[in-house]
Every structure is written in C-alpha cells, then in structure tokens.
Coordinates of C-alpha atoms and ligand atoms in Angstrom, one line a residue:
X1 CA 101.9 106.1 104.3
X2 CA 101.5 103.2 101.9
X3 CA 101.1 105.7 99.1
X4 CA 104.1 107.9 99.7
X5 CA 107.0 107.4 97.3
X6 CA 110.1 105.7 98.5
X7 CA 113.6 106.0 97.2
X8 CA 115.1 102.5 97.1
X9 CA 118.6 102.6 95.6
X10 CA 118.4 103.7 91.9
X11 CA 114.5 103.6 92.0
X12 CA 111.8 105.8 93.1
X13 CA 108.9 103.6 94.1
X14 CA 105.5 105.3 93.7
X15 CA 104.1 103.4 96.6
X16 CA 105.3 101.1 99.4
X17 CA 103.1 98.1 98.5
X18 CA 105.6 95.6 97.0
X19 CA 104.9 92.2 95.4
X20 CA 106.9 89.5 97.3
X21 CA 108.6 86.7 95.3
X22 CA 106.3 83.7 94.8
X23 CA 107.1 80.5 93.2
X24 CA 104.4 79.8 90.6
X25 CA 106.0 77.0 88.6
X26 CA 104.6 78.2 85.2
X27 CA 107.9 78.2 83.2
X28 CA 108.2 76.2 80.1
X29 CA 110.6 73.2 79.6
X30 CA 114.3 74.5 79.8
X31 CA 113.2 76.8 82.8
X32 CA 112.0 79.4 80.1
X33 CA 109.8 82.3 80.9
X34 CA 106.6 82.6 79.0
X35 CA 104.0 85.1 77.6
X36 CA 101.6 84.0 80.2
X37 CA 104.2 85.0 82.9
X38 CA 104.6 88.4 81.1
X39 CA 100.9 88.8 81.5
X40 CA 100.8 87.9 85.1
X41 CA 103.6 90.3 86.2
X42 CA 102.2 93.2 84.0
X43 CA 98.8 92.7 85.6
X44 CA 100.4 93.5 88.9
X45 CA 102.5 96.4 87.7
X46 CA 100.9 99.0 90.1
X47 CA 103.0 97.5 93.0
X48 CA 105.7 99.8 94.1
X49 CA 108.2 97.1 93.1
X50 CA 107.5 93.7 91.8
X51 CA 110.0 91.0 92.8
X52 CA 110.0 87.8 90.6
X53 CA 109.7 84.3 91.8
X54 CA 113.0 82.7 92.6
X55 CA 115.0 82.1 89.4
X56 CA 117.9 79.7 88.9
X57 CA 121.3 81.2 88.3
X58 CA 122.8 77.7 87.4
X59 CA 121.7 74.8 85.3
X60 CA 121.1 71.3 86.8
X61 CA 119.9 72.8 90.2
X62 CA 116.1 72.8 89.7
X63 CA 114.2 72.3 92.9
X64 CA 110.5 72.8 91.6
X65 CA 110.7 71.5 88.0
X66 CA 108.9 74.4 86.4
X67 CA 110.7 77.4 87.9
X68 CA 112.4 79.8 85.5
X69 CA 116.2 80.3 84.9
X70 CA 118.4 83.1 84.0
X71 CA 121.7 81.3 83.1
X72 CA 121.1 80.9 79.2
X73 CA 120.9 83.4 76.4
X74 CA 117.5 81.9 75.4
X75 CA 116.3 82.6 79.0
X76 CA 117.5 86.3 78.8
X77 CA 115.7 86.7 75.6
X78 CA 112.5 85.3 76.9
X79 CA 112.5 87.4 80.1
X80 CA 112.5 90.4 77.9
X81 CA 108.9 90.0 77.1
X82 CA 108.2 90.1 81.0
X83 CA 110.3 93.3 81.7
X84 CA 108.9 95.1 78.6
X85 CA 105.2 94.2 79.6
X86 CA 105.8 95.4 83.1
X87 CA 107.6 98.6 82.0
X88 CA 104.9 99.3 79.5
X89 CA 102.4 99.5 82.3
X90 CA 104.7 101.9 84.2
X91 CA 106.0 99.3 86.6
X92 CA 109.3 98.3 88.2
X93 CA 110.6 94.8 88.5
X94 CA 113.6 93.1 90.2
X95 CA 114.5 89.5 89.5
X96 CA 115.1 87.3 92.6
X97 CA 118.4 85.4 91.7
X98 CA 118.6 82.0 93.5
X99 CA 120.6 78.8 94.0
X100 CA 118.7 76.1 95.8
X101 CA 121.7 74.3 97.1
X102 CA 120.7 71.1 98.8
X103 CA 117.0 71.7 97.8
X104 CA 117.9 70.7 94.2
X105 CA 116.9 67.2 93.4
X106 CA 118.1 64.5 91.0
X107 CA 114.6 63.8 89.8
X108 CA 114.4 67.2 88.3
X109 CA 117.9 67.5 86.8
X110 CA 119.5 65.6 83.9
X111 CA 123.0 66.0 85.6
X112 CA 122.0 67.1 89.0
X113 CA 124.2 69.3 91.1
X114 CA 123.2 69.1 94.8
X115 CA 125.6 71.0 96.9
X116 CA 125.5 72.8 100.2
X117 CA 127.5 74.0 103.2
X118 CA 126.8 70.5 104.7
X119 CA 126.5 67.0 103.7
X120 CA 123.2 66.6 105.5
X121 CA 119.9 66.5 103.6
X122 CA 116.7 68.4 104.2
X123 CA 114.3 66.2 106.3
X124 CA 111.6 64.2 104.7
X125 CA 110.3 64.0 101.3
X126 CA 109.9 66.5 98.3
X127 CA 107.3 66.6 95.4
X128 CA 108.9 65.4 92.1
X129 CA 107.6 64.6 88.7
X130 CA 108.1 60.9 89.8
X131 CA 106.1 61.4 93.0
X132 CA 107.2 62.0 96.5
X133 CA 110.9 61.1 97.0
X134 CA 113.3 61.7 99.9
X135 CA 115.3 64.9 99.7
X136 CA 118.7 64.5 98.1
X137 CA 121.8 64.1 100.2
X138 CA 124.1 67.0 99.2
X139 CA 127.8 67.2 98.7
X140 CA 129.5 69.7 101.1
X141 CA 131.2 72.3 98.9
X142 CA 134.9 72.6 99.2
X143 CA 136.1 76.2 99.9
X144 CA 137.7 76.4 96.6
X145 CA 134.5 75.9 94.7
X146 CA 132.9 79.0 96.3
X147 CA 134.3 81.5 93.7
X148 CA 132.5 79.5 91.0
X149 CA 129.3 79.8 92.8
X150 CA 129.7 83.5 93.4
X151 CA 130.3 83.8 89.7
X152 CA 127.0 82.1 89.0
X153 CA 125.2 84.9 90.9
X154 CA 127.1 87.5 89.2
X155 CA 126.3 86.1 85.8
X156 CA 122.6 85.8 86.8
X157 CA 122.6 89.5 87.9
X158 CA 124.3 90.6 84.6
X159 CA 121.9 88.4 82.7
X160 CA 118.9 90.0 84.6
X161 CA 120.1 93.5 83.7
X162 CA 120.6 92.4 80.0
X163 CA 116.9 91.1 80.2
X164 CA 115.7 94.6 81.2
X165 CA 115.2 94.1 84.9
X166 CA 115.6 97.1 87.1
X167 CA 117.8 95.2 89.6
X168 CA 118.1 91.9 91.4
X169 CA 117.1 90.6 94.9
X170 CA 119.7 88.1 96.1
X171 CA 117.8 85.3 97.6
X172 CA 119.4 84.7 101.1
X173 CA 116.3 83.2 102.7
X174 CA 114.2 80.1 103.2
X175 CA 116.8 77.4 103.4
X176 CA 118.4 77.9 100.0
X177 CA 122.1 77.9 99.4
X178 CA 123.1 81.2 101.0
X179 CA 120.8 80.5 104.0
X180 CA 122.4 77.0 104.3
X181 CA 125.6 78.9 105.0
X182 CA 124.0 81.6 107.4
X183 CA 122.3 79.4 109.9
X184 CA 124.2 77.3 112.5
X185 CA 121.6 74.5 112.6
X186 CA 122.6 73.5 109.2
X187 CA 126.1 74.8 108.6
X188 CA 128.4 72.4 110.2
X189 CA 131.6 73.6 108.6
X190 CA 134.9 74.0 110.3
X191 CA 136.7 76.0 107.6
X192 CA 136.5 79.8 107.0
X193 CA 132.8 79.4 105.9
X194 CA 131.5 77.9 109.1
X195 CA 131.4 78.5 112.9
X196 CA 131.3 82.2 113.7
X197 CA 128.7 84.6 112.4
X198 CA 131.5 86.2 110.4
X199 CA 132.4 83.0 108.8
X200 CA 128.8 81.8 108.1
X201 CA 128.0 85.2 106.5
X202 CA 131.2 85.1 104.4
X203 CA 129.5 83.4 101.4
X204 CA 126.7 86.0 101.5
X205 CA 129.1 88.9 101.7
X206 CA 131.2 87.5 98.8
X207 CA 128.1 87.2 96.7
X208 CA 127.0 90.7 97.6
X209 CA 130.4 92.2 97.0
X210 CA 130.6 90.7 93.5
X211 CA 127.1 91.3 92.5
X212 CA 127.1 95.0 93.6
X213 CA 130.5 95.4 91.8
X214 CA 128.8 94.0 88.7
X215 CA 125.6 95.8 88.4
X216 CA 125.8 98.6 91.0
X217 CA 124.7 98.4 94.6
X218 CA 121.7 100.7 94.1
X219 CA 120.2 97.9 92.0
X220 CA 120.7 95.1 94.4
X221 CA 118.4 94.0 97.3
X222 CA 118.7 91.1 99.7
X223 CA 116.1 88.8 101.2
X224 CA 116.6 86.9 104.4
X225 CA 114.4 84.9 106.7
X226 CA 116.1 84.4 110.1
X227 CA 113.2 82.6 111.7
X228 CA 111.8 80.5 108.9
X229 CA 112.1 76.7 109.6
X230 CA 111.1 75.8 106.0
X231 CA 113.7 73.4 104.5
X232 CA 114.8 72.1 107.9
X233 CA 116.4 75.4 108.9
X234 CA 117.1 76.5 112.4
X235 CA 119.5 78.8 114.0
X236 CA 120.4 79.0 117.8
X237 CA 120.2 82.8 117.9
X238 CA 118.1 84.4 115.1
X239 CA 118.3 87.8 116.8
X240 CA 122.1 87.8 117.0
X241 CA 122.3 86.7 113.3
X242 CA 119.9 89.5 112.4
X243 CA 121.7 92.1 114.4
X244 CA 125.0 91.0 112.9
X245 CA 123.7 91.1 109.3
X246 CA 122.1 94.6 110.1
X247 CA 125.3 96.1 111.1
X248 CA 127.4 94.6 108.3
X249 CA 124.9 95.2 105.5
X250 CA 125.1 99.0 105.9
X251 CA 128.5 99.0 104.2
X252 CA 126.9 97.5 101.0
X253 CA 124.6 100.5 100.4
X254 CA 122.0 98.1 98.9
X255 CA 118.7 99.2 97.3
X256 CA 117.0 97.4 100.3
X257 CA 117.0 94.6 102.7
X258 CA 113.9 92.4 102.7
X259 CA 113.2 90.5 105.9
X260 CA 110.6 87.8 106.3
X261 CA 109.5 88.3 109.8
X262 CA 108.2 84.9 110.8
X263 CA 108.3 81.1 110.4
X264 CA 105.9 79.4 107.8
X265 CA 105.4 76.8 110.5
X266 CA 105.6 78.9 113.7
X267 CA 108.2 76.6 115.1
X268 CA 110.6 79.5 115.6
X269 CA 109.1 82.5 117.2
X270 CA 110.3 86.0 118.1
X271 CA 110.5 89.4 116.4
X272 CA 113.6 90.1 114.3
X273 CA 112.4 93.3 112.8
X274 CA 113.1 95.7 115.7
X275 CA 116.8 94.5 115.9
X276 CA 117.1 94.9 112.1
X277 CA 115.7 98.4 112.2
X278 CA 117.9 99.3 115.1
X279 CA 121.2 98.4 113.4
X280 CA 120.3 98.8 109.6
X281 CA 120.3 102.4 108.1
X282 CA 119.0 101.4 104.6
X283 CA 115.7 100.7 103.2
X284 CA 114.0 97.9 105.2
X285 CA 111.1 96.0 103.7
X286 CA 109.0 93.6 105.9
X287 CA 107.0 90.7 104.7
X288 CA 104.7 87.9 105.9
X289 CA 101.1 88.2 106.9
X290 CA 100.6 92.0 107.0
X291 CA 97.2 93.6 106.5
X292 CA 97.0 97.0 105.0
X293 CA 96.3 98.4 108.5
X294 CA 99.3 96.7 110.1
X295 CA 101.7 97.8 107.2
X296 CA 100.5 101.4 107.4
X297 CA 101.2 101.4 111.2
X298 CA 104.6 99.8 110.8
X299 CA 105.6 102.4 108.3
X300 CA 104.1 105.2 110.3
X301 CA 106.0 104.1 113.4
X302 CA 109.3 104.0 111.5
X303 CA 109.7 100.2 111.9
X304 CA 109.7 99.6 108.2
X305 CA 109.9 101.5 105.0
X306 CA 107.7 99.3 102.8
X307 CA 105.9 95.9 103.0
X308 CA 105.9 93.1 100.5
X309 CA 102.7 91.2 100.0
X310 CA 102.7 87.6 98.7
X311 CA 99.5 85.9 98.6
X312 CA 97.6 89.2 98.8
X313 CA 99.2 90.3 95.5
X314 CA 98.9 86.8 94.0
X315 CA 95.0 86.9 94.4
X316 CA 94.6 90.7 93.8
X317 CA 96.5 92.1 90.7
X318 CA 95.2 95.6 91.7
X319 CA 96.2 95.3 95.3
X320 CA 97.2 99.0 95.7
X321 CA 93.9 100.2 94.3
X322 CA 92.1 97.9 96.7
X323 CA 94.0 99.2 99.6
X324 CA 93.3 102.7 98.6
X325 CA 89.5 102.1 98.2
X326 CA 89.4 99.9 101.3
X327 CA 87.8 97.3 99.0
X328 CA 87.5 93.7 99.9
X329 CA 90.2 91.3 98.7
X330 CA 90.0 88.2 96.5
X331 CA 90.9 85.0 98.5
X332 CA 94.1 83.1 97.2
X333 CA 93.3 79.6 96.0
X334 CA 96.2 77.5 97.2
X335 CA 95.2 74.5 95.0
X336 CA 96.4 76.5 92.0
X337 CA 99.6 78.0 93.5
X338 CA 101.9 75.7 91.6
X339 CA 99.6 74.2 88.8
X340 CA 100.3 75.0 85.2
X341 CA 98.3 77.4 83.1
X342 CA 96.2 80.5 83.5
X343 CA 93.8 79.2 86.2
X344 CA 94.5 80.7 89.5
X345 CA 97.3 82.7 87.8
X346 CA 96.1 85.5 85.4
X347 CA 92.3 85.1 86.1
X348 CA 91.9 86.8 89.5
X349 CA 89.4 89.8 88.9
X350 CA 90.4 93.4 89.4
X351 CA 87.9 95.7 91.2
Ligands
PHB1 C1 107.9 77.7 97.9 O1 107.6 77.5 96.7 O2 107.3 77.1 98.9 C2 108.9 78.6 98.3 C3 109.7 79.0 97.2 C4 110.8 79.9 97.4 C5 110.9 80.5 98.8 C6 110.1 80.1 99.7 C7 109.1 79.1 99.5 O3 111.8 81.3 99.0

C-alpha cells in the first residue's frame, strides 16, 4: 500500500511515504536558502512528496534565527536551486508557509513583530542567540489587521510557485499564528475571530480562501495538530475542533489535509484521526511516530491515504527504498537537529 500511487490535488505521488516538515535551521543570514539545503532535499527526492521546513512569509517574525524565508525576491531566487535539485531527481516538493505569531522573538529580529490572537505569551523561555530568554509578550491583533496577514500568506504562496515549488502547505499547526486562533486555550478574543469554532477558524478559512484563489486549490495543503501542546497550546475539545474542520475543509478541495495525530509531550491524549476521516472526503495524511507496518495498516484500513515521516526521513534519505527492502534504519541524532552545517544533515548514509 505504501507503494501505490496517490493523486493529491494536481500531483500524482508515486508512493505514500511523505517527508514531514522539519525545522533544520541551516539558512544563511537574511533567511536565505542555501546549496546545502538543495543537497539535503534532493537526497530525499524519492519521497512521494517532500514538505519543506516552516518558512517565513513575513520579515521581522523570526522564531528560530536560521529558518528560511519566502518574502523577498532574493529568497525566491535562492529557493530555485532547491526546487531544481529535487525536480532533477524526479521528486515533488511543497513549501510549508508559516507565520510564527507570538513565537517570534525580539532577540532574533531587528524590528520585531510579535502578534497573535491574544496578548498572552507562550510559557517559559526560548533559545535565542543571546541565550535563554522569556518568550515575548505578543500584541493582540486588531480585526482590521487580519487582511494584511492573509496577504502575507498569499504573497508567500505566489513566491513559492515562482520559486518552482509544486504547491504550498499552510502551517496551521503547533502553536503558530493560525493555531493561535484555532484553539480556545489561547484565543481569548471576543470579536469575530474568537469564541465559537466558526469564529476561531475564520482566520484559517480566510487564508485558505485567498491562497487557493491565488495558486489553485489543487496545489494547497494544510497541516494542523489538534492535540499538540507545544508552544503552550491547549483546546477544551480537540475532537470537536477536528470534526468541525473536517466538515468545513471539504469545500476547499485542497490537495490534502495533514494531521499530526498526537502531542509532543503527551499532555493531551486521544485520537483525532478517526473523526477527521469520518467527516473529510479529501486526501488525509497522518503524521507522528508511524512505523512502516503501522502506516501500511492505516492505509490498508482506509484510515489514511498517506503518512508523513519526520525523523525517519531526516536520518534516512532513502527511506522508501529501506521500507521496500525491510532494511534497518539509521538513528536520528538529535544533537544535530538544529546545528549549522552538513553534520547530521547531508551525511546520513543510504543503503
Ligand atoms: C521545532 O523546531 O521544534 C518545530 C518547528 C515547527 C513546528 C514544530 C516544531 O511546526
């Protein structure tokens, strides 16, 4: 099943073993993609679809210092080496377009923009070039600022297409800006963007409406993580949130919906995938902690259409070939997840 083709919007994926978005923090100053990044993604081109690391749609919103961006002409030009390298090896690649919202930090931005649905900060500290610092206190967005943010996602999507990407994945997960609207443990607004599910999803739906109009719905995916508590996220009813999104997302005719099934910290438990499958008629991708056997079973049972592998793909550039051969996997080295250079990035061996 992992090796049967899958139609995902405009793309025919040759297999259902996808590469999940992974922050690797290898971009150059100015959030510029590099030749090393092109090599890294091209090494992994046998994945059914590669999804890039989260990529900034707006300047002065950095949350990881060395993450790439897609808001400047220079970045668009530099990304072309990545898409060309992946395509030269027969691969397909979507860019994950991202606004960190309140996860942005003044220590990483010359003229910091730290905005959110709320004026409450993420708990605790964040790693910065100046050491560990408390997370920044955001400014709650005014409703009339929302169109400007939607426009940033649209420009990012258009730029991604101009850079040669096959499509974009809208990052609606993991406690970043869109998710800061979606979940009621964070969104404390009393206007049209807070309160009911309809209101909390309004920003997401405005982004999806505008981005699909700009580049075509068959080149747009969405990632959400209803259970992940990373970035101080919580929702009172993740199942209801998932069911609501599932029903409403049908109308967007997206290339896919990518659901992270669990919590990095296991603080929130449950299973959101069955309710997603029950109400969503499009291509559904599951992610987080799957073995090849479990992924095969989930696809066979009709629970999912494909599975995205994060650390598995990070450490095994030839992951599909290894799954096919039943070969052992390299172990990911967490100490090099976010460090500069080739070590732990482009030096994992193939079979
Ligand atoms: C991370 O680097 O820890 C990270 C980045 C983006 C995500 C989730 C986690 O969506």
